Structures are given as structure tokens and as C-alpha cells.
Short mmCIF file of C-alpha atoms and ligand atoms in Angstrom, two decimals:
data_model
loop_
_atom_site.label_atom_id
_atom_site.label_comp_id
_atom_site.label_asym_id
_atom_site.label_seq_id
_atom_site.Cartn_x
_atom_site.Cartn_y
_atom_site.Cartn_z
CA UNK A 1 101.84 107.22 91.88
CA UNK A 2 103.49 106.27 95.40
CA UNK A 3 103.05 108.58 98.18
CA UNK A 4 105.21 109.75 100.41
CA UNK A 5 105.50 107.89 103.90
CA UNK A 6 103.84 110.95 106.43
CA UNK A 7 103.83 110.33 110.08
CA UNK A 8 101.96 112.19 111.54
CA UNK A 9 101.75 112.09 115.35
CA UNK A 10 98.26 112.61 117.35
CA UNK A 11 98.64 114.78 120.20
CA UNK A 12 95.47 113.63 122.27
CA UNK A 13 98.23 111.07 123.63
CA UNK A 14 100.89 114.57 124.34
CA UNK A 15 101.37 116.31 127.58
CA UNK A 16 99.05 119.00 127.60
CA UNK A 17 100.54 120.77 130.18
CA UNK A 18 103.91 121.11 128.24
CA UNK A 19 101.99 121.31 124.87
CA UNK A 20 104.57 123.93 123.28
CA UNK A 21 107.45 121.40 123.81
CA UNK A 22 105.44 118.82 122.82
CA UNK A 23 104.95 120.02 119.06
CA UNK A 24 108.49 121.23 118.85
CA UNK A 25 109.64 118.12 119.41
CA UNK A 26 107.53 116.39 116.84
CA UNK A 27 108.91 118.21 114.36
CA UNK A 28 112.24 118.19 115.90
CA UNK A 29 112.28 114.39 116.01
CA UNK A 30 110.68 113.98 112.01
CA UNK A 31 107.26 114.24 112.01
CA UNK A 32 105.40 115.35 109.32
CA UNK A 33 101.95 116.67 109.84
CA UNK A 34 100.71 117.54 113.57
CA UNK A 35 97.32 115.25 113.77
CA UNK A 36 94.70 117.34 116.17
CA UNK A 37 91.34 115.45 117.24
CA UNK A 38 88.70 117.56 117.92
CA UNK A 39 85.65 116.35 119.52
CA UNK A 40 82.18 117.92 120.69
CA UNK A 41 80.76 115.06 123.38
CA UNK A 42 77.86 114.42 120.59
CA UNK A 43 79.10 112.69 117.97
CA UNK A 44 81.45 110.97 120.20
CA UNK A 45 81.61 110.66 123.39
CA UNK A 46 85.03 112.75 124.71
CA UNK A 47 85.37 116.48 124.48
CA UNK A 48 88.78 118.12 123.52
CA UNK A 49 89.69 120.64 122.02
CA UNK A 50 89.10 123.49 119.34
CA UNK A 51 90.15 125.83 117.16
CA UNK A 52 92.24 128.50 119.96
CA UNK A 53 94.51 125.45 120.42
CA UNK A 54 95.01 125.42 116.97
CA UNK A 55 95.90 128.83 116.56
CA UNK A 56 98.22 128.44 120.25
CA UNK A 57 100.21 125.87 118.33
CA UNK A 58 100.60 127.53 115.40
CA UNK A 59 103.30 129.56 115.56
CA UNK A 60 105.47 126.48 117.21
CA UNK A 61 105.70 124.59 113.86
CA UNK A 62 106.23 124.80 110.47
CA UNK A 63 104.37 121.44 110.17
CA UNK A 64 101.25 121.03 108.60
CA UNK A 65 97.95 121.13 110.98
CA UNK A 66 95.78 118.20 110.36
CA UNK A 67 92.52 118.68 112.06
CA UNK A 68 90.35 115.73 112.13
CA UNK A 69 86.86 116.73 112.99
CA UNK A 70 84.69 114.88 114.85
CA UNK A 71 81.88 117.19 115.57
CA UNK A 72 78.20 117.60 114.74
CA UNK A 73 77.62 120.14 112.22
CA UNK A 74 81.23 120.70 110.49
CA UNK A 75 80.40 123.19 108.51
CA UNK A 76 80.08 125.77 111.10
CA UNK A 77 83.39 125.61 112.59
CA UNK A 78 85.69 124.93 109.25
CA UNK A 79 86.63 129.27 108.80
CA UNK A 80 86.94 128.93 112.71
CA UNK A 81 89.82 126.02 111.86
CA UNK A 82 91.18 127.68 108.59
CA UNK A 83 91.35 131.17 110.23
CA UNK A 84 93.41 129.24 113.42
CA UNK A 85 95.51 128.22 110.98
CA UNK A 86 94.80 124.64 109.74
CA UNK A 87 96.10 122.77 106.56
CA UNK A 88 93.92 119.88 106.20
CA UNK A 89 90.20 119.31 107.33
CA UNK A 90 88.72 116.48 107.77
CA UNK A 91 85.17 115.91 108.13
CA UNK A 92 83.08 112.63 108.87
CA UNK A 93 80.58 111.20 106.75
CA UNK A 94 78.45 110.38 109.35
CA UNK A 95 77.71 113.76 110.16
CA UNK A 96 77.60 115.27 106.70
CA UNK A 97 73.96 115.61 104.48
CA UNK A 98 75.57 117.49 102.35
CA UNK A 99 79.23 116.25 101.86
CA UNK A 100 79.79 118.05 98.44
CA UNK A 101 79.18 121.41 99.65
CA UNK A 102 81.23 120.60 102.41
CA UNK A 103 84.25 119.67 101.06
CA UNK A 104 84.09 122.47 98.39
CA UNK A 105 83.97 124.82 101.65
CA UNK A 106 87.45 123.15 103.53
CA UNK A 107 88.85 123.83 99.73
CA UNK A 108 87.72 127.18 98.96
CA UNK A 109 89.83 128.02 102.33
CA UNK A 110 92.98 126.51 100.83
CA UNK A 111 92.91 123.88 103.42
CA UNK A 112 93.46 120.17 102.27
CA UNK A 113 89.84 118.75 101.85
CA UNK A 114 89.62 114.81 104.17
CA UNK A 115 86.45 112.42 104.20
CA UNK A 116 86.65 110.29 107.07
CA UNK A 117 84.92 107.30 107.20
CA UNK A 118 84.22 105.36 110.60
CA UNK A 119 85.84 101.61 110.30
CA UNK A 120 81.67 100.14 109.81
CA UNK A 121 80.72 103.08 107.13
CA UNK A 122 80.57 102.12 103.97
CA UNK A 123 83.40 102.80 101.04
CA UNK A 124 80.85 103.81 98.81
CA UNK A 125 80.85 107.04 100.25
CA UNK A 126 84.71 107.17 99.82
CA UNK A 127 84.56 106.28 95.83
CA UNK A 128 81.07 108.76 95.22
CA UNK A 129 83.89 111.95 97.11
CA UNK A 130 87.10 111.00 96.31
CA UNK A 131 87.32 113.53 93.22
CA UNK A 132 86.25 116.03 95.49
CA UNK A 133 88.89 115.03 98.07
CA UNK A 134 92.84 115.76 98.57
CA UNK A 135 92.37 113.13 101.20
CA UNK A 136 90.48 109.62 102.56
CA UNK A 137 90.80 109.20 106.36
CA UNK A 138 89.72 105.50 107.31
CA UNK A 139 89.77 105.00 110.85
CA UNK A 140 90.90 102.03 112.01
CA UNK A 141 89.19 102.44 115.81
CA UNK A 142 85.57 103.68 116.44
CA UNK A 143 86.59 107.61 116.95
CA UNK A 144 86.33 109.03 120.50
CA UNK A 145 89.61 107.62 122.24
CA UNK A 146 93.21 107.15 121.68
CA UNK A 147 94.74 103.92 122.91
CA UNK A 148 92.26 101.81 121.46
CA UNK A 149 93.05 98.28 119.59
CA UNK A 150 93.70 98.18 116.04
CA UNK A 151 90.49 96.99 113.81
CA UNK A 152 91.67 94.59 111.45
CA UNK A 153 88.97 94.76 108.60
CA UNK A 154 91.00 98.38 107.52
CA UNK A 155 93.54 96.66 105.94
CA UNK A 156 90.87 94.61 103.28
CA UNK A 157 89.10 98.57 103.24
CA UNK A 158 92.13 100.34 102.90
CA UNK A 159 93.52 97.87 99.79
CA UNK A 160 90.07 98.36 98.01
CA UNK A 161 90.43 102.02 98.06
CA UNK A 162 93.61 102.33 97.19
CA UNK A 163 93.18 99.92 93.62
CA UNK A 164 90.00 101.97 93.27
CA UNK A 165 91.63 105.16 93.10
CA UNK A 166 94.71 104.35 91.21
CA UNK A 167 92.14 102.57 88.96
CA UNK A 168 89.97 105.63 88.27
CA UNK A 169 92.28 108.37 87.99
CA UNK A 170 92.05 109.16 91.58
CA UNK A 171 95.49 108.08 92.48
CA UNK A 172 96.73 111.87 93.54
CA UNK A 173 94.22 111.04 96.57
CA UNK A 174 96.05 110.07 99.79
CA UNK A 175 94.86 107.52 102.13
CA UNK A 176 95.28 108.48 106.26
CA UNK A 177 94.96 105.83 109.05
CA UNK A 178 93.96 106.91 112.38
CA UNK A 179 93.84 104.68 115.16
CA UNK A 180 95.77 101.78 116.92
CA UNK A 181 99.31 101.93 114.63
CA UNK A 182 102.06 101.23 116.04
CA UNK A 183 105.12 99.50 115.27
CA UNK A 184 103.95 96.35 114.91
CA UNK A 185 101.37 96.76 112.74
CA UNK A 186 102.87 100.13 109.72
CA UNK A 187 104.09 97.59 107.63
CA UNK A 188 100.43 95.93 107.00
CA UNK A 189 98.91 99.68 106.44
CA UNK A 190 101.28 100.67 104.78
CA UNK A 191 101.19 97.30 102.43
CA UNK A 192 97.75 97.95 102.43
CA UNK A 193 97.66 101.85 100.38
CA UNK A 194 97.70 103.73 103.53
CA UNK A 195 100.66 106.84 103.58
CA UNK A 196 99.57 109.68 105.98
CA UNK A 197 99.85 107.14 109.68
CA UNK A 198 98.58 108.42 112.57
CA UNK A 199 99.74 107.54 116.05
CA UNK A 200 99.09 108.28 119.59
CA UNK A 201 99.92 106.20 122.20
CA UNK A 202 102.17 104.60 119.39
CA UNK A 203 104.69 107.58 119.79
CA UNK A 204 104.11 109.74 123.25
CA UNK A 205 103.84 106.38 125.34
CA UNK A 206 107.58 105.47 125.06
CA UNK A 207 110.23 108.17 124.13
CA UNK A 208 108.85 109.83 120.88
CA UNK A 209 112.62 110.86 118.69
CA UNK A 210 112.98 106.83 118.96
CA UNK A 211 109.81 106.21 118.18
CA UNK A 212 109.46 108.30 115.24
CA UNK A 213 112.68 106.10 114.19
CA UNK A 214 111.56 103.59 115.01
CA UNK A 215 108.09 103.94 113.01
CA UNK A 216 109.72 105.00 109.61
CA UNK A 217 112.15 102.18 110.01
CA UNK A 218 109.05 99.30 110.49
CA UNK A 219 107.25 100.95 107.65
CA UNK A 220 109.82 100.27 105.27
CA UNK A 221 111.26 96.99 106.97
CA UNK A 222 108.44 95.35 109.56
CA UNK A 223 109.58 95.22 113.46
C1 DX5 B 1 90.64 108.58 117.84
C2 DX5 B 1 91.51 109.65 117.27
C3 DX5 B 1 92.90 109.25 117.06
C4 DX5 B 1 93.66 108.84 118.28
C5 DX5 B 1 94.72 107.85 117.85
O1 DX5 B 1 89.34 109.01 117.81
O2 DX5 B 1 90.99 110.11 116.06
O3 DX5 B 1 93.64 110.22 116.32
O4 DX5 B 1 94.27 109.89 118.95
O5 DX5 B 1 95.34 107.37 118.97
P1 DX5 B 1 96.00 105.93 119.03
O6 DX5 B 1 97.10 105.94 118.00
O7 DX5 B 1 96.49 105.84 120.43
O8 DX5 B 1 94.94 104.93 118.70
ZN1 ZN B 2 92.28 111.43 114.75
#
């Protein structure tokens, strides 16, 4: 099964003060999933933002809301993120003792179910949840930031996963990247298995309609 390419821009790296305009434009310009980070200052380091953004954006897009937790103690907040109005959830599995129960809650809410793994964490975890999942997110930065580099060991993690699910009946599961992609570097994640591609800096650093091109094209192509 091939996935469809999915680009789905991270709006840490937007301009929060024109945040309406912002996610227009994403899916003005061809985006396909809005990618919000969330983050509590405990399991990382940076605080941002929560589930009232989620439900500010909301009625600006018809894209899908990808909210990529990473918070302590997930399970509290995921009816705080469905009822805001979120499609897929995404929840770490450095923070989870009790991923199964967890991921049955993000589906019971008719949300997309994600296990994230941080670029050190072992795939294990991805192979033991990956028929509970709609989703692997393997992040290819340590999670706190946007504008970090690119960690090169994803692509060998992101190949394994990818035979390992089409190998075990798993291939419906998607594979998201999250963290240093930009045009230079699409073609080797995508080579690699990966179809949902998160970018930050990637897209709101230069002018984001060309970027978007631009991104698409490099996926397909290289630079
Ligand atoms: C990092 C976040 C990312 C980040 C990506 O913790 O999960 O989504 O915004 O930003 P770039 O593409 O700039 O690395
Ligand atoms: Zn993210």
C-alpha cells in the first residue's frame, strides 16, 4: 500500500500574532494536515500551547488538526483536544505506562490514534502498538524546539518500520516525521517509508505557497 504524500506544516514556526491568516494560508497554499505542538515545560523544556488554540483555529480550516502531545500525563487532556476539535492525537511513549489504554482512549473519540517515539527510544515499542495505531510519529529532533538539525539515524528507523509493517499486515499504518525536513532532505524520508512530513522553519522561514511547492516537488524529484 503507498500512502499519500501529506505535508503537513508545524505552526510553532507561524506568526502567532496573525495566527488566523496563518492557517488559512496553509490550506490555501496545499497543505494537508495543520501540525500543533503542544508542550507542558516537564517533559520538555518549552511551553506552548493547548487545547483553546485548538478550538480558536478550528473554524479557519477544513484541514485536519494534528496535535502532537508532548505533555506529562496524556491521558488527562485527550477529551480536552477531541472536544477542541482535533483529528489525530499523538502521544509519546516516554510518558505513557499504559500505552494500550491510551491509544484505545484517542480512538474511542474518533480521533486518529499516533505513538511517537523520541529519535533514541526504541522501535520495539512502535512494532508491540502499531495494531493499535492509525499512526507512528518518529521524530527526527529531540522534541522541545523547532529549528533544530535533522538526526540522521531516522532514516535507518524509519526504513525498519516501514518493511515491518508492510511485512506484518500493518501496512494501513502511516509513518509521520517531525523535525528538521526541509527541502533538502523529503526525498531521503520519504525514500525511507515516511508520508505524513512535518515542517517548521522548513515552510514559515521563507515564503510558505512556494515552499509548499517547492516541498511536494523535492519529494517526488530531490532539490
Ligand atoms: C519539535 C516539534 C516540531 C517542530 C518542527 O519538538 O515537534 O513539530 O515544530 O520544526 P522544524 O521543522 O523547524 O524542525
Ligand atoms: Zn511536532
Amino acid at each position: 500500500m503507498t500512502h499519500q504524500l501529506k505535508i503537513a506544516p508545524s505552526l510553532l514556526s507561524c506568526d502567532f500574532s496573525n495566527l488566523e491568516t496563518e492557517v488559512k494560508n496553509c490550506e490555501r497554499f496545499g497543505a494537508d494536515i495543520l501540525h500543533v505542538d503542544v508542550m507542558d515545560g516537564h517533559f520538555v523544556p518549552n511551553i506552548t500551547i493547548g487545547p483553546l488554540i485548538v478550538k480558536a483555529i478550528r473554524p479557519h480550516s477544513s484541514l485536519p488538526i494534528d496535535c502532537h502531545l508532548m505533555i506529562s500525563n496524556p491521558d488527562n487532556y485527550i477529551d480536552d483536544f477531541a472536544d477542541a476539535g482535533a483529528d489525530y492525537i499523538s502521544v509519546h511513549a516516554e510518558v505513557c505506562n499504559h500505552l494500550h489504554r491510551t491509544l484505545s482512549k484517542i480512538k474511542e473519540r474518533n480521533c486518529k490514534a499516533g505513538l511517537v517515539l523520541n529519535p533514541i527510544t526504541p522501535l520495539q515499542y512502535a512494532f508491540d502498538a502499531a495494531e493499535y495505531c492509525d499512526f507512528i510519529l518518529l521524530m527526527s529532533v529531540n522534541p522541545g524546539f523547532g529549528g533544530q538539525s535533522f538526526i540522521s539515524s531516522f532514516l535507518d528507523k524509519c526504513k525498519t518500520l516501514r518493511d515491518y509493517l508492510d511485512s506484518n499486515g500493518l501496512s494501513h499504518v502511516e509513518i509521520e516525521v517531525d523535525g528538521g525536513v526541509k527541502i533538502d532532505n523529503i526525498k531521503q524520508v520519504v525514500d525511507a517509508g515516511a508520508n505524513m512530513i512535518v515542517s517548521g522553519s522548513g515552510l514559515f522561514k521563507g515564503n510558505l505557497e512556494q515552499s509548499i511547492k517547492d516541498m511536494k516537488l523535492a519529494a517526488i524529484s530531490g532539490q
